Short mmCIF file of C-alpha atoms in Angstrom, two decimals:
data_model
loop_
_atom_site.label_atom_id
_atom_site.label_comp_id
_atom_site.label_asym_id
_atom_site.label_seq_id
_atom_site.Cartn_x
_atom_site.Cartn_y
_atom_site.Cartn_z
CA MET A 287 13.71 177.54 -229.26
CA SER A 288 17.46 177.63 -229.44
CA ASN A 289 19.36 178.11 -226.19
CA TYR A 290 22.35 179.49 -228.07
CA ALA A 291 24.42 182.06 -226.19
CA ASN A 292 27.19 184.17 -227.69
CA ARG A 293 30.41 182.19 -227.70
CA PRO A 294 33.99 183.44 -227.42
CA LEU A 295 35.80 183.91 -230.70
CA ASP A 296 39.48 184.02 -231.37
CA ALA A 297 40.98 186.80 -233.44
CA HIS A 298 41.07 184.76 -236.63
CA HIS A 299 37.96 182.58 -236.65
CA HIS A 300 34.51 183.99 -235.79
CA GLN A 301 31.84 181.51 -234.75
CA THR A 302 28.19 182.16 -235.56
CA ALA A 303 24.94 180.91 -234.11
CA SER A 304 23.34 177.64 -235.01
CA THR A 305 19.57 177.93 -235.10
CA ASN A 306 18.81 174.43 -236.35
CA ALA A 307 16.65 173.80 -233.29
CA HIS A 308 14.41 176.72 -234.29
CA HIS A 309 11.58 175.90 -236.69
CA GLU A 310 12.41 176.97 -240.23
CA THR A 311 9.17 178.93 -240.65
CA SER A 312 9.47 180.80 -237.33
CA PRO A 313 11.00 184.28 -237.19
CA PRO A 314 14.74 184.15 -236.53
CA LEU A 315 16.04 184.54 -233.00
CA PRO A 316 18.46 187.47 -232.62
CA ARG A 317 21.64 186.93 -230.60
CA VAL A 318 21.86 189.80 -228.14
CA ILE A 319 25.14 191.06 -226.66
CA ILE A 320 24.52 193.07 -223.47
CA VAL A 321 27.50 195.12 -222.29
CA GLY A 322 27.15 196.12 -218.64
CA GLY A 323 25.88 194.28 -215.58
CA GLY A 324 23.90 197.17 -214.10
CA LEU A 325 20.20 197.02 -213.34
CA GLY A 326 19.04 197.87 -216.87
CA GLY A 327 21.26 195.28 -218.52
CA LEU A 328 20.40 192.58 -215.99
CA LEU A 329 16.66 193.17 -216.28
CA LEU A 330 16.92 192.96 -220.07
CA ALA A 331 18.70 189.62 -219.63
CA VAL A 332 15.98 188.35 -217.28
CA ILE A 333 13.27 189.28 -219.81
CA LEU A 334 15.10 187.66 -222.74
CA GLU A 335 15.66 184.55 -220.63
CA GLN A 336 11.90 184.38 -220.03
CA VAL A 337 11.14 184.18 -223.75
CA GLY A 338 14.18 182.16 -224.88
CA ILE A 339 15.99 184.83 -226.91
CA PRO A 340 19.75 184.09 -226.85
CA TYR A 341 21.90 186.64 -224.98
CA THR A 342 25.08 187.05 -222.96
CA VAL A 343 25.92 189.82 -220.46
CA PHE A 344 29.49 191.15 -220.47
CA GLU A 345 30.59 192.97 -217.30
CA ARG A 346 33.98 194.67 -217.12
CA SER A 347 34.48 194.21 -213.36
CA SER A 348 35.54 190.90 -211.82
CA GLU A 349 32.26 190.68 -209.90
CA ILE A 350 29.08 192.63 -209.25
CA LYS A 351 30.18 194.87 -206.41
CA PRO A 352 27.50 195.44 -203.75
CA LEU A 353 27.89 199.22 -203.76
CA GLY A 354 25.22 201.87 -203.48
CA ALA A 355 22.70 202.64 -200.82
CA ILE A 356 19.00 203.32 -201.02
CA MET A 357 16.84 202.63 -204.05
CA CYS A 358 13.20 203.47 -204.60
CA LEU A 359 10.89 201.84 -207.14
CA ASN A 360 7.36 202.87 -208.00
CA SER A 361 4.40 201.95 -210.19
CA GLY A 362 6.43 202.86 -213.27
CA ILE A 363 8.19 199.48 -213.11
CA LEU A 364 6.60 197.34 -210.36
CA PRO A 365 3.99 195.77 -212.71
CA VAL A 366 6.91 194.25 -214.65
CA PHE A 367 8.13 192.62 -211.44
CA GLU A 368 4.70 191.00 -211.15
CA GLN A 369 4.87 189.80 -214.76
CA LEU A 370 8.26 188.17 -214.13
CA GLY A 371 7.37 186.63 -210.78
CA LEU A 372 9.87 188.86 -208.97
CA PHE A 373 7.46 191.01 -206.98
CA GLU A 374 7.41 188.89 -203.84
CA ASP A 375 11.21 188.54 -203.93
CA LEU A 376 11.46 192.33 -203.94
CA MET A 377 8.89 192.78 -201.19
CA ARG A 378 10.88 190.48 -198.89
CA VAL A 379 13.86 192.89 -198.94
CA SER A 380 11.86 196.15 -199.07
CA LEU A 381 9.84 198.53 -196.98
CA PRO A 382 7.07 200.88 -198.12
CA CYS A 383 7.71 204.62 -197.87
CA HIS A 384 4.72 206.51 -196.46
CA SER A 385 6.29 209.88 -195.64
CA MET A 386 9.35 212.09 -196.00
CA ASN A 387 10.64 214.11 -193.05
CA ILE A 388 12.69 217.23 -193.84
CA PHE A 389 14.79 218.86 -191.12
CA GLN A 390 17.06 221.82 -190.63
CA GLU A 391 20.59 221.09 -189.40
CA ASN A 392 19.45 221.64 -185.79
CA MET A 393 16.80 218.90 -186.38
CA LYS A 394 13.93 221.36 -186.36
CA LYS A 395 11.37 219.87 -188.73
CA ILE A 396 10.76 221.89 -191.89
CA SER A 397 8.02 219.65 -193.23
CA GLU A 398 6.59 216.14 -193.20
CA VAL A 399 5.34 215.08 -196.61
CA LYS A 400 2.79 212.30 -196.17
CA MET A 401 1.90 210.04 -199.07
CA GLU A 402 -1.67 209.42 -197.98
CA GLY A 403 -3.79 207.87 -200.70
CA TYR A 404 -0.82 207.27 -202.99
CA LYS A 405 -1.21 203.48 -203.11
CA ASN A 406 -4.93 203.79 -203.76
CA LEU A 407 -4.23 206.06 -206.74
CA VAL A 408 -1.42 204.10 -208.41
CA GLY A 409 -1.74 200.60 -206.98
CA TYR A 410 1.65 200.41 -205.27
CA ASP A 411 3.56 202.04 -202.44
CA PHE A 412 6.90 203.67 -203.03
CA THR A 413 9.17 200.69 -202.34
CA VAL A 414 12.63 201.23 -200.83
CA PHE A 415 15.52 198.82 -200.26
CA ALA A 416 19.30 198.60 -200.33
CA ARG A 417 20.44 198.64 -203.97
CA PRO A 418 22.59 195.46 -203.83
CA GLU A 419 19.46 193.45 -203.02
CA LEU A 420 18.02 194.10 -206.48
CA HIS A 421 21.29 193.18 -208.19
CA HIS A 422 21.15 189.86 -206.36
CA ILE A 423 17.52 189.22 -207.38
CA PHE A 424 18.24 189.83 -211.07
CA ALA A 425 21.57 187.97 -211.13
CA SER A 426 19.97 184.92 -209.48
CA ARG A 427 17.65 184.59 -212.51
CA ILE A 428 20.49 184.51 -215.06
CA PRO A 429 21.94 181.04 -215.73
CA ARG A 430 25.63 180.38 -215.18
CA GLY A 431 27.62 181.10 -218.32
CA LYS A 432 25.36 183.90 -219.53
CA LEU A 433 26.86 186.53 -217.20
CA LEU A 434 30.58 186.92 -217.90
CA PHE A 435 32.95 189.00 -215.75
CA GLY A 436 36.28 190.64 -216.55
CA LYS A 437 35.09 191.57 -220.05
CA LYS A 438 36.18 195.12 -220.84
CA VAL A 439 35.09 196.04 -224.37
CA LEU A 440 37.83 197.63 -226.46
CA SER A 441 36.31 197.76 -229.95
CA ILE A 442 33.07 197.31 -231.85
CA LYS A 443 32.64 196.31 -235.47
CA GLN A 444 29.33 195.91 -237.21
CA ASN A 445 28.45 194.78 -240.74
CA ALA A 446 25.68 193.07 -242.68
CA GLU A 447 26.27 189.77 -240.86
CA GLY A 448 26.17 191.13 -237.31
CA VAL A 449 28.15 193.01 -234.68
CA ILE A 450 31.43 191.92 -233.09
CA ILE A 451 32.99 193.11 -229.84
CA ARG A 452 36.62 192.59 -228.86
CA CYS A 453 37.53 192.50 -225.18
CA SER A 454 40.71 193.32 -223.27
CA ASP A 455 41.43 189.60 -222.72
CA ASN A 456 41.66 189.21 -226.55
CA SER A 457 38.34 187.37 -226.75
CA SER A 458 35.75 188.31 -229.36
CA TYR A 459 32.01 187.76 -229.54
CA GLN A 460 29.49 188.06 -232.34
CA GLY A 461 25.78 188.79 -232.18
CA ASP A 462 22.97 190.45 -234.07
CA ILE A 463 22.33 193.31 -231.61
CA LEU A 464 24.72 195.05 -229.21
CA VAL A 465 23.15 196.74 -226.18
CA GLY A 466 25.27 199.33 -224.38
CA ALA A 467 24.04 199.14 -220.78
CA ASP A 468 27.39 200.14 -219.32
CA GLY A 469 26.55 203.32 -217.46
CA ALA A 470 27.15 207.06 -217.65
CA TYR A 471 30.70 206.65 -218.99
CA SER A 472 29.66 203.92 -221.41
CA ALA A 473 32.49 202.45 -223.47
CA VAL A 474 29.91 201.37 -226.06
CA ARG A 475 28.59 204.92 -226.39
CA GLN A 476 32.06 206.44 -226.59
CA THR A 477 33.14 203.98 -229.27
CA LEU A 478 29.91 204.42 -231.24
CA TYR A 479 30.08 208.21 -231.00
CA LYS A 480 33.69 208.28 -232.21
CA GLN A 481 32.66 206.32 -235.28
CA LEU A 482 29.67 208.56 -235.95
CA SER A 483 31.74 211.71 -235.37
CA ARG A 484 34.29 210.60 -237.97
CA GLU A 485 31.39 210.16 -240.39
CA ASN A 486 29.90 213.58 -239.45
CA LYS A 487 26.73 211.85 -238.24
CA LEU A 488 26.86 212.86 -234.56
CA PRO A 489 24.88 215.92 -233.38
CA GLN A 490 26.97 218.63 -231.74
CA CYS A 491 24.99 218.33 -228.51
CA ASP A 492 26.14 214.72 -228.12
CA GLU A 493 29.76 215.89 -228.25
CA GLU A 494 29.26 218.02 -225.13
CA GLN A 495 30.07 216.88 -221.60
CA MET A 496 27.50 215.88 -219.02
CA SER A 497 26.51 218.50 -216.47
CA ILE A 498 27.83 217.87 -212.96
CA ASN A 499 25.86 219.65 -210.24
CA TYR A 500 26.29 217.41 -207.19
CA SER A 501 28.72 214.99 -205.59
CA ILE A 502 27.35 212.25 -203.34
CA MET A 503 28.70 209.65 -200.93
CA VAL A 504 26.53 206.67 -199.99
CA GLY A 505 26.64 203.59 -197.80
CA THR A 506 24.59 201.01 -195.90
CA THR A 507 25.40 200.16 -192.31
CA ASN A 508 25.91 196.74 -190.82
CA GLU A 509 23.04 195.34 -188.74
CA LEU A 510 22.13 197.72 -185.91
CA ASP A 511 20.40 197.38 -182.55
CA PRO A 512 16.67 198.22 -182.88
CA GLU A 513 16.56 199.17 -179.21
CA LYS A 514 19.01 201.99 -179.92
CA TYR A 515 17.74 202.83 -183.40
CA THR A 516 14.01 202.52 -182.68
CA HIS A 517 12.87 203.49 -186.19
CA LEU A 518 14.11 200.04 -187.26
CA LYS A 519 11.05 198.59 -185.51
CA LEU A 520 8.67 200.35 -187.92
CA THR A 521 6.93 198.42 -190.70
CA SER A 522 7.63 201.24 -193.16
CA THR A 523 10.86 203.08 -193.85
CA TYR A 524 11.70 206.20 -191.86
CA TYR A 525 13.08 208.71 -194.36
CA ALA A 526 14.86 211.80 -193.03
CA LEU A 527 16.40 214.54 -195.19
CA ILE A 528 18.58 217.04 -193.32
CA LEU A 529 19.60 220.35 -194.91
CA ALA A 530 22.68 222.18 -193.66
CA ASN A 531 22.49 225.77 -192.51
CA LYS A 532 22.14 228.62 -194.96
CA GLY A 533 25.30 229.22 -196.92
CA SER A 534 26.34 225.55 -196.84
CA PRO A 535 25.97 223.38 -199.98
CA LEU A 536 25.61 220.18 -197.91
CA SER A 537 22.67 217.90 -197.19
CA TRP A 538 22.36 214.31 -195.99
CA SER A 539 19.67 211.69 -195.62
CA THR A 540 18.86 208.38 -193.92
CA PHE A 541 16.46 205.51 -194.69
CA THR A 542 15.74 202.45 -192.59
CA VAL A 543 15.74 199.18 -194.58
CA PRO A 544 15.14 195.50 -193.75
CA GLY A 545 17.84 193.63 -191.87
CA ASN A 546 18.00 196.33 -189.16
CA ARG A 547 20.17 198.52 -191.37
CA ILE A 548 20.21 202.19 -192.31
CA CYS A 549 21.09 203.51 -195.75
CA TRP A 550 22.68 206.95 -195.66
CA SER A 551 23.91 209.52 -198.15
CA ALA A 552 25.67 212.88 -198.02
CA GLN A 553 25.65 215.23 -200.97
CA VAL A 554 27.23 218.56 -201.83
CA GLN A 555 25.84 221.01 -204.36
CA LEU A 556 28.70 222.13 -206.61
CA ASP A 557 29.17 225.69 -207.75
CA ARG A 558 29.58 226.44 -211.45
CA ASP A 559 33.37 226.93 -211.33
CA THR A 560 33.98 223.64 -209.49
CA SER A 561 31.67 221.59 -211.70
CA GLN A 562 33.34 222.86 -214.88
CA ASN A 563 36.91 222.45 -213.60
CA GLU A 564 38.64 219.76 -215.68
CA SER A 565 41.06 218.70 -212.92
CA PHE A 566 38.12 218.23 -210.54
CA ARG A 567 36.15 216.27 -213.12
CA ASN A 568 39.06 213.92 -213.76
CA SER A 569 40.27 213.56 -210.15
CA GLU A 570 40.51 210.13 -208.59
CA TRP A 571 38.47 209.55 -205.46
CA GLY A 572 40.63 207.45 -203.20
CA PRO A 573 40.58 207.00 -199.43
CA GLU A 574 42.15 210.41 -198.78
CA THR A 575 39.52 212.44 -200.63
CA ASN A 576 36.75 210.29 -199.18
CA GLU A 577 38.06 210.89 -195.66
CA ALA A 578 38.09 214.64 -196.26
CA PHE A 579 34.45 214.55 -197.31
CA ILE A 580 33.51 212.29 -194.38
CA LYS A 581 35.16 214.77 -192.00
CA GLU A 582 33.05 217.56 -193.50
CA VAL A 583 29.74 215.79 -192.81
CA TYR A 584 30.72 213.63 -189.82
CA HIS A 585 29.05 215.77 -187.17
CA GLY A 586 25.89 216.37 -189.17
CA ALA A 587 22.78 215.73 -187.07
CA THR A 588 20.41 212.84 -187.84
CA PRO A 589 17.51 211.25 -185.92
CA TYR A 590 20.14 208.83 -184.55
CA GLY A 591 22.89 211.20 -183.45
CA HIS A 592 25.75 212.23 -185.72
CA LEU A 593 25.91 210.99 -189.31
CA GLY A 594 29.43 209.86 -188.44
CA ASP A 595 27.97 207.25 -186.08
CA LEU A 596 26.34 205.58 -189.09
CA ILE A 597 29.44 206.01 -191.26
CA ASP A 598 31.53 204.29 -188.58
CA GLN A 599 29.18 201.30 -188.69
CA THR A 600 29.48 200.98 -192.47
CA PRO A 601 32.24 198.77 -193.95
CA LYS A 602 34.75 201.06 -195.68
CA ASP A 603 34.71 198.99 -198.85
CA LYS A 604 30.93 199.45 -199.04
CA ILE A 605 31.15 203.27 -199.09
CA SER A 606 31.11 204.78 -202.57
CA ARG A 607 31.28 208.31 -203.90
CA VAL A 608 30.14 209.48 -207.32
CA PHE A 609 29.23 212.58 -209.29
CA LEU A 610 25.54 213.17 -209.92
CA GLU A 611 25.69 214.09 -213.59
CA ASP A 612 22.80 214.70 -215.92
CA LYS A 613 22.46 214.65 -219.67
CA LEU A 614 19.90 213.47 -222.20
CA PHE A 615 21.71 212.22 -225.29
CA GLU A 616 20.01 212.45 -228.68
CA THR A 617 21.72 209.49 -230.39
CA TRP A 618 20.55 206.20 -228.88
CA TYR A 619 21.30 203.77 -231.70
CA SER A 620 23.10 203.26 -234.97
CA GLY A 621 22.84 200.15 -237.11
CA ARG A 622 22.93 197.20 -234.74
CA VAL A 623 24.12 199.10 -231.66
CA VAL A 624 21.73 200.58 -229.10
CA LEU A 625 22.06 202.33 -225.72
CA ILE A 626 19.91 201.99 -222.60
CA GLY A 627 19.89 203.49 -219.11
CA ASP A 628 22.61 205.92 -218.08
CA ALA A 629 24.45 205.28 -221.36
CA ALA A 630 21.58 207.06 -223.17
CA HIS A 631 20.25 209.40 -220.49
CA LYS A 632 21.79 210.24 -217.13
CA LEU A 633 19.12 211.45 -214.73
CA LEU A 634 19.60 212.93 -211.29
CA PRO A 635 18.32 210.44 -208.68
CA SER A 636 16.24 212.99 -206.78
CA ALA A 637 12.97 211.98 -208.46
CA GLY A 638 13.69 208.28 -207.99
CA GLN A 639 13.59 207.84 -211.76
CA GLY A 640 17.16 206.96 -212.75
CA ALA A 641 16.97 203.19 -212.19
CA VAL A 642 13.26 203.09 -213.07
CA SER A 643 13.99 204.75 -216.40
CA ALA A 644 16.80 202.29 -217.19
CA MET A 645 14.52 199.35 -216.45
CA GLN A 646 11.73 200.86 -218.57
CA ASP A 647 14.28 201.04 -221.41
CA ALA A 648 14.96 197.33 -220.95
CA VAL A 649 11.24 196.54 -221.14
CA ILE A 650 10.56 198.52 -224.32
CA LEU A 651 13.76 197.32 -226.02
CA ALA A 652 12.84 193.70 -225.22
CA ASN A 653 9.40 194.29 -226.75
CA CYS A 654 10.97 195.62 -229.94
CA ILE A 655 13.48 192.76 -230.13
CA TYR A 656 10.72 190.19 -229.63
CA ASP A 657 8.78 191.54 -232.62
CA LEU A 658 11.75 191.31 -235.01
CA THR A 659 10.90 189.29 -238.13
CA ALA A 660 14.28 189.54 -239.85
CA LEU A 661 17.90 190.09 -238.77
CA ASP A 662 19.31 192.20 -241.61
CA THR A 663 20.77 195.53 -240.57
CA ASP A 664 17.81 197.57 -241.82
CA SER A 665 15.29 195.46 -239.90
CA VAL A 666 17.34 195.67 -236.71
CA ALA A 667 17.83 199.44 -237.08
CA THR A 668 14.07 199.87 -237.62
CA ALA A 669 13.37 198.01 -234.37
CA LEU A 670 15.92 200.12 -232.49
CA LYS A 671 14.39 203.30 -233.90
CA ASP A 672 10.99 202.12 -232.66
CA TYR A 673 12.48 201.64 -229.18
CA ARG A 674 13.91 205.16 -229.18
CA ASP A 675 10.70 206.69 -230.53
CA GLN A 676 8.63 205.01 -227.79
CA ARG A 677 10.98 205.94 -224.96
CA TYR A 678 12.39 209.39 -225.74
CA PRO A 679 9.31 211.55 -224.90
CA HIS A 680 8.88 209.82 -221.54
CA VAL A 681 12.58 210.02 -220.69
CA LYS A 682 12.53 213.73 -221.56
CA SER A 683 9.71 214.23 -219.07
CA GLN A 684 11.56 212.18 -216.42
CA TYR A 685 14.77 214.10 -217.10
CA ASP A 686 13.09 217.47 -216.60
CA ALA A 687 11.39 216.20 -213.42
CA SER A 688 14.69 214.94 -211.99
CA LYS A 689 16.33 218.35 -212.44
CA MET A 690 13.42 220.15 -210.80
CA ASN A 691 13.22 217.69 -207.92
CA ALA A 692 16.95 218.04 -207.28
CA LYS A 693 16.47 221.77 -206.83
CA ILE A 694 13.48 221.25 -204.54
CA LEU A 695 15.06 218.55 -202.35
CA LEU A 696 18.79 219.29 -202.43
CA GLY A 697 19.13 222.89 -203.59
CA GLN A 698 20.70 225.29 -201.09
CA LYS A 699 20.42 228.57 -202.98
CA TRP A 700 17.96 230.99 -201.38
CA THR A 701 15.56 230.68 -204.31
CA GLU A 702 15.59 226.89 -203.97
CA ARG A 703 15.02 227.08 -200.22
CA LEU A 704 12.05 229.41 -200.80
CA MET A 705 10.60 227.12 -203.47
CA ARG A 706 10.97 224.11 -201.17
CA ASN A 707 9.17 225.87 -198.33
CA VAL A 708 6.26 226.90 -200.56
CA ILE A 709 5.85 223.48 -202.18
CA PHE A 710 5.96 221.43 -198.99
CA ASN A 711 4.12 223.78 -196.65
CA TYR A 712 1.70 225.83 -198.72
CA LEU A 713 0.89 223.96 -201.93
CA PRO A 714 -2.63 222.43 -201.68
CA ARG A 715 -2.80 218.66 -201.22
CA SER A 716 -4.99 218.40 -204.32
CA ILE A 717 -2.11 219.64 -206.51
CA HIS A 718 0.23 217.06 -205.00
CA SER A 719 -2.35 214.37 -205.81
CA ARG A 720 -2.75 215.57 -209.40
CA ASN A 721 1.00 215.52 -209.87
CA ALA A 722 1.21 212.00 -208.42
CA ILE A 723 -1.41 210.79 -210.90
CA LYS A 724 0.35 212.49 -213.82
CA ASP A 725 3.76 211.10 -212.86
CA ASN A 726 2.45 207.54 -212.66
CA THR A 727 0.34 207.17 -215.78
CA TYR A 728 3.26 205.75 -217.77
CA ARG A 729 3.74 202.11 -216.76
CA PRO A 730 5.19 200.10 -219.66
CA GLN A 731 4.94 196.33 -219.43
CA ILE A 732 6.35 193.35 -221.32
CA ASN A 733 3.87 193.12 -224.16
CA PHE A 734 4.54 189.45 -224.97
CA LEU A 735 3.58 188.27 -221.46
CA PRO A 736 0.15 188.48 -219.81
CA LEU A 737 -0.32 192.07 -218.67
CA CYS A 738 -0.67 193.00 -215.02
CA PRO A 739 -4.00 194.76 -214.35
CA ASN A 740 -4.19 198.36 -213.17
CA ARG A 741 -4.23 198.07 -209.38
CA GLY A 742 -5.00 201.72 -208.70
CA THR A 743 -7.83 204.15 -209.37
CA GLY A 744 -5.69 206.47 -211.49
CA PRO A 745 -5.42 206.20 -215.28
CA VAL A 746 -2.69 204.28 -217.13
CA LEU A 747 -1.41 205.22 -220.59
CA PRO A 748 -1.95 202.59 -223.29
CA GLN A 749 1.14 201.04 -224.83
CA LYS A 750 1.99 199.61 -228.22
CA PRO A 751 0.94 195.95 -228.40
CA SER A 752 3.12 193.17 -229.76
CA LYS A 753 2.05 192.15 -233.24
CA LYS A 754 3.68 188.74 -232.90
CA TYR A 755 2.15 188.02 -229.50
CA SER A 756 -1.28 189.19 -230.67
CA GLU A 757 -1.11 186.74 -233.57
CA LEU A 758 -0.05 183.90 -231.27
CA VAL A 759 -2.85 184.38 -228.75
CA THR A 760 -5.52 184.69 -231.46
CA VAL A 761 -4.49 181.56 -233.39
CA PRO A 762 -7.41 179.08 -233.18
CA ILE A 763 -6.65 175.74 -231.49
#
């Protein structure tokens, strides 16, 4: 197969792929442009690398910044890590999560939610780690020259021959498919939507802003002393969620992770007026605003003393603050351009589904790309429609779950506090188990690689097989 990767083009002379190395009777290999070096885009690159489909990742920043704190993966994506030979790499930087401890601000325990029997049901523990670790695992599998930095996309042009992006450094690149994996404020989505809006092809709901209900600050400490922070000696993560007193919109949490470190977060639930205020939405979060927020949560109690003690042991350039927006867009593709991850659907992270959902997008999109038999615009658009049709119902379910879980875990209104108390202290264990089974039946895998077996006792939904792969494995020798 051809190892062609998208090459830079000048403004006057566009280069195209040479596929002479590919057998004339074989289906053509699409050239895939991936905009965005987040987890969804990087996983897509890793999958395409596995099967030899040409691609290049374009990241606007000068490097992949190791920001973010805790991440949690589950059975919805872990089988794919087994397929790609990444599972052991992930396990080396992870800890299983066996329980969640919820406290009042005075550290009186509200509830301890134990995940007994979870692994037996679904085949995997909840797996937690510091987010930068996963970026490193994915990036290490992408050859030099296929992950380009400092590439801010300014314009997109697509036609019968392909799709062309122009970057801020005046370079241009041509491919057959453009994947917008560039996050909640996706430049690819904004450019695509402007084009569709001018043509009166964009639904009104996609013109509306994302909802902003929370603001969060996160960080991961430097290495700590296990004699002082004794939970670091445990073989599973110690997860503590602390809710501020009634009337306060604040909450904060801590997780222990490998390397004798603690990931922490502090979040504030925004009222309606604040979340809809344009000046607040567009405000820059520099050191001064961060310091004001740190001061607000600094003396919050944790199992290790004040939250500020952990903040002080976190490098300032590794502390980040973001809005927790949510929105499920309706338009995921047009022609040769397609969106994945936060660019298509921004989920609240409370259900642990944001990153999982982005990576599931990458899996299903890779499956659809692999089965392409022609590279004309209609064939590509049909494949992208198939991707959206397969993913949308499951993302809708994940989106609804993320909103409900945010209310249960982070909500500070009296109704949300009451609901949390009932669910964690009075809801029968059997209902929790049924919900766990239901939430973990969808486990898409790469359908052109050997499938990972079901490792749990719970059911798994069937998925659409690859026609091309089925034909290859049934060809007589």
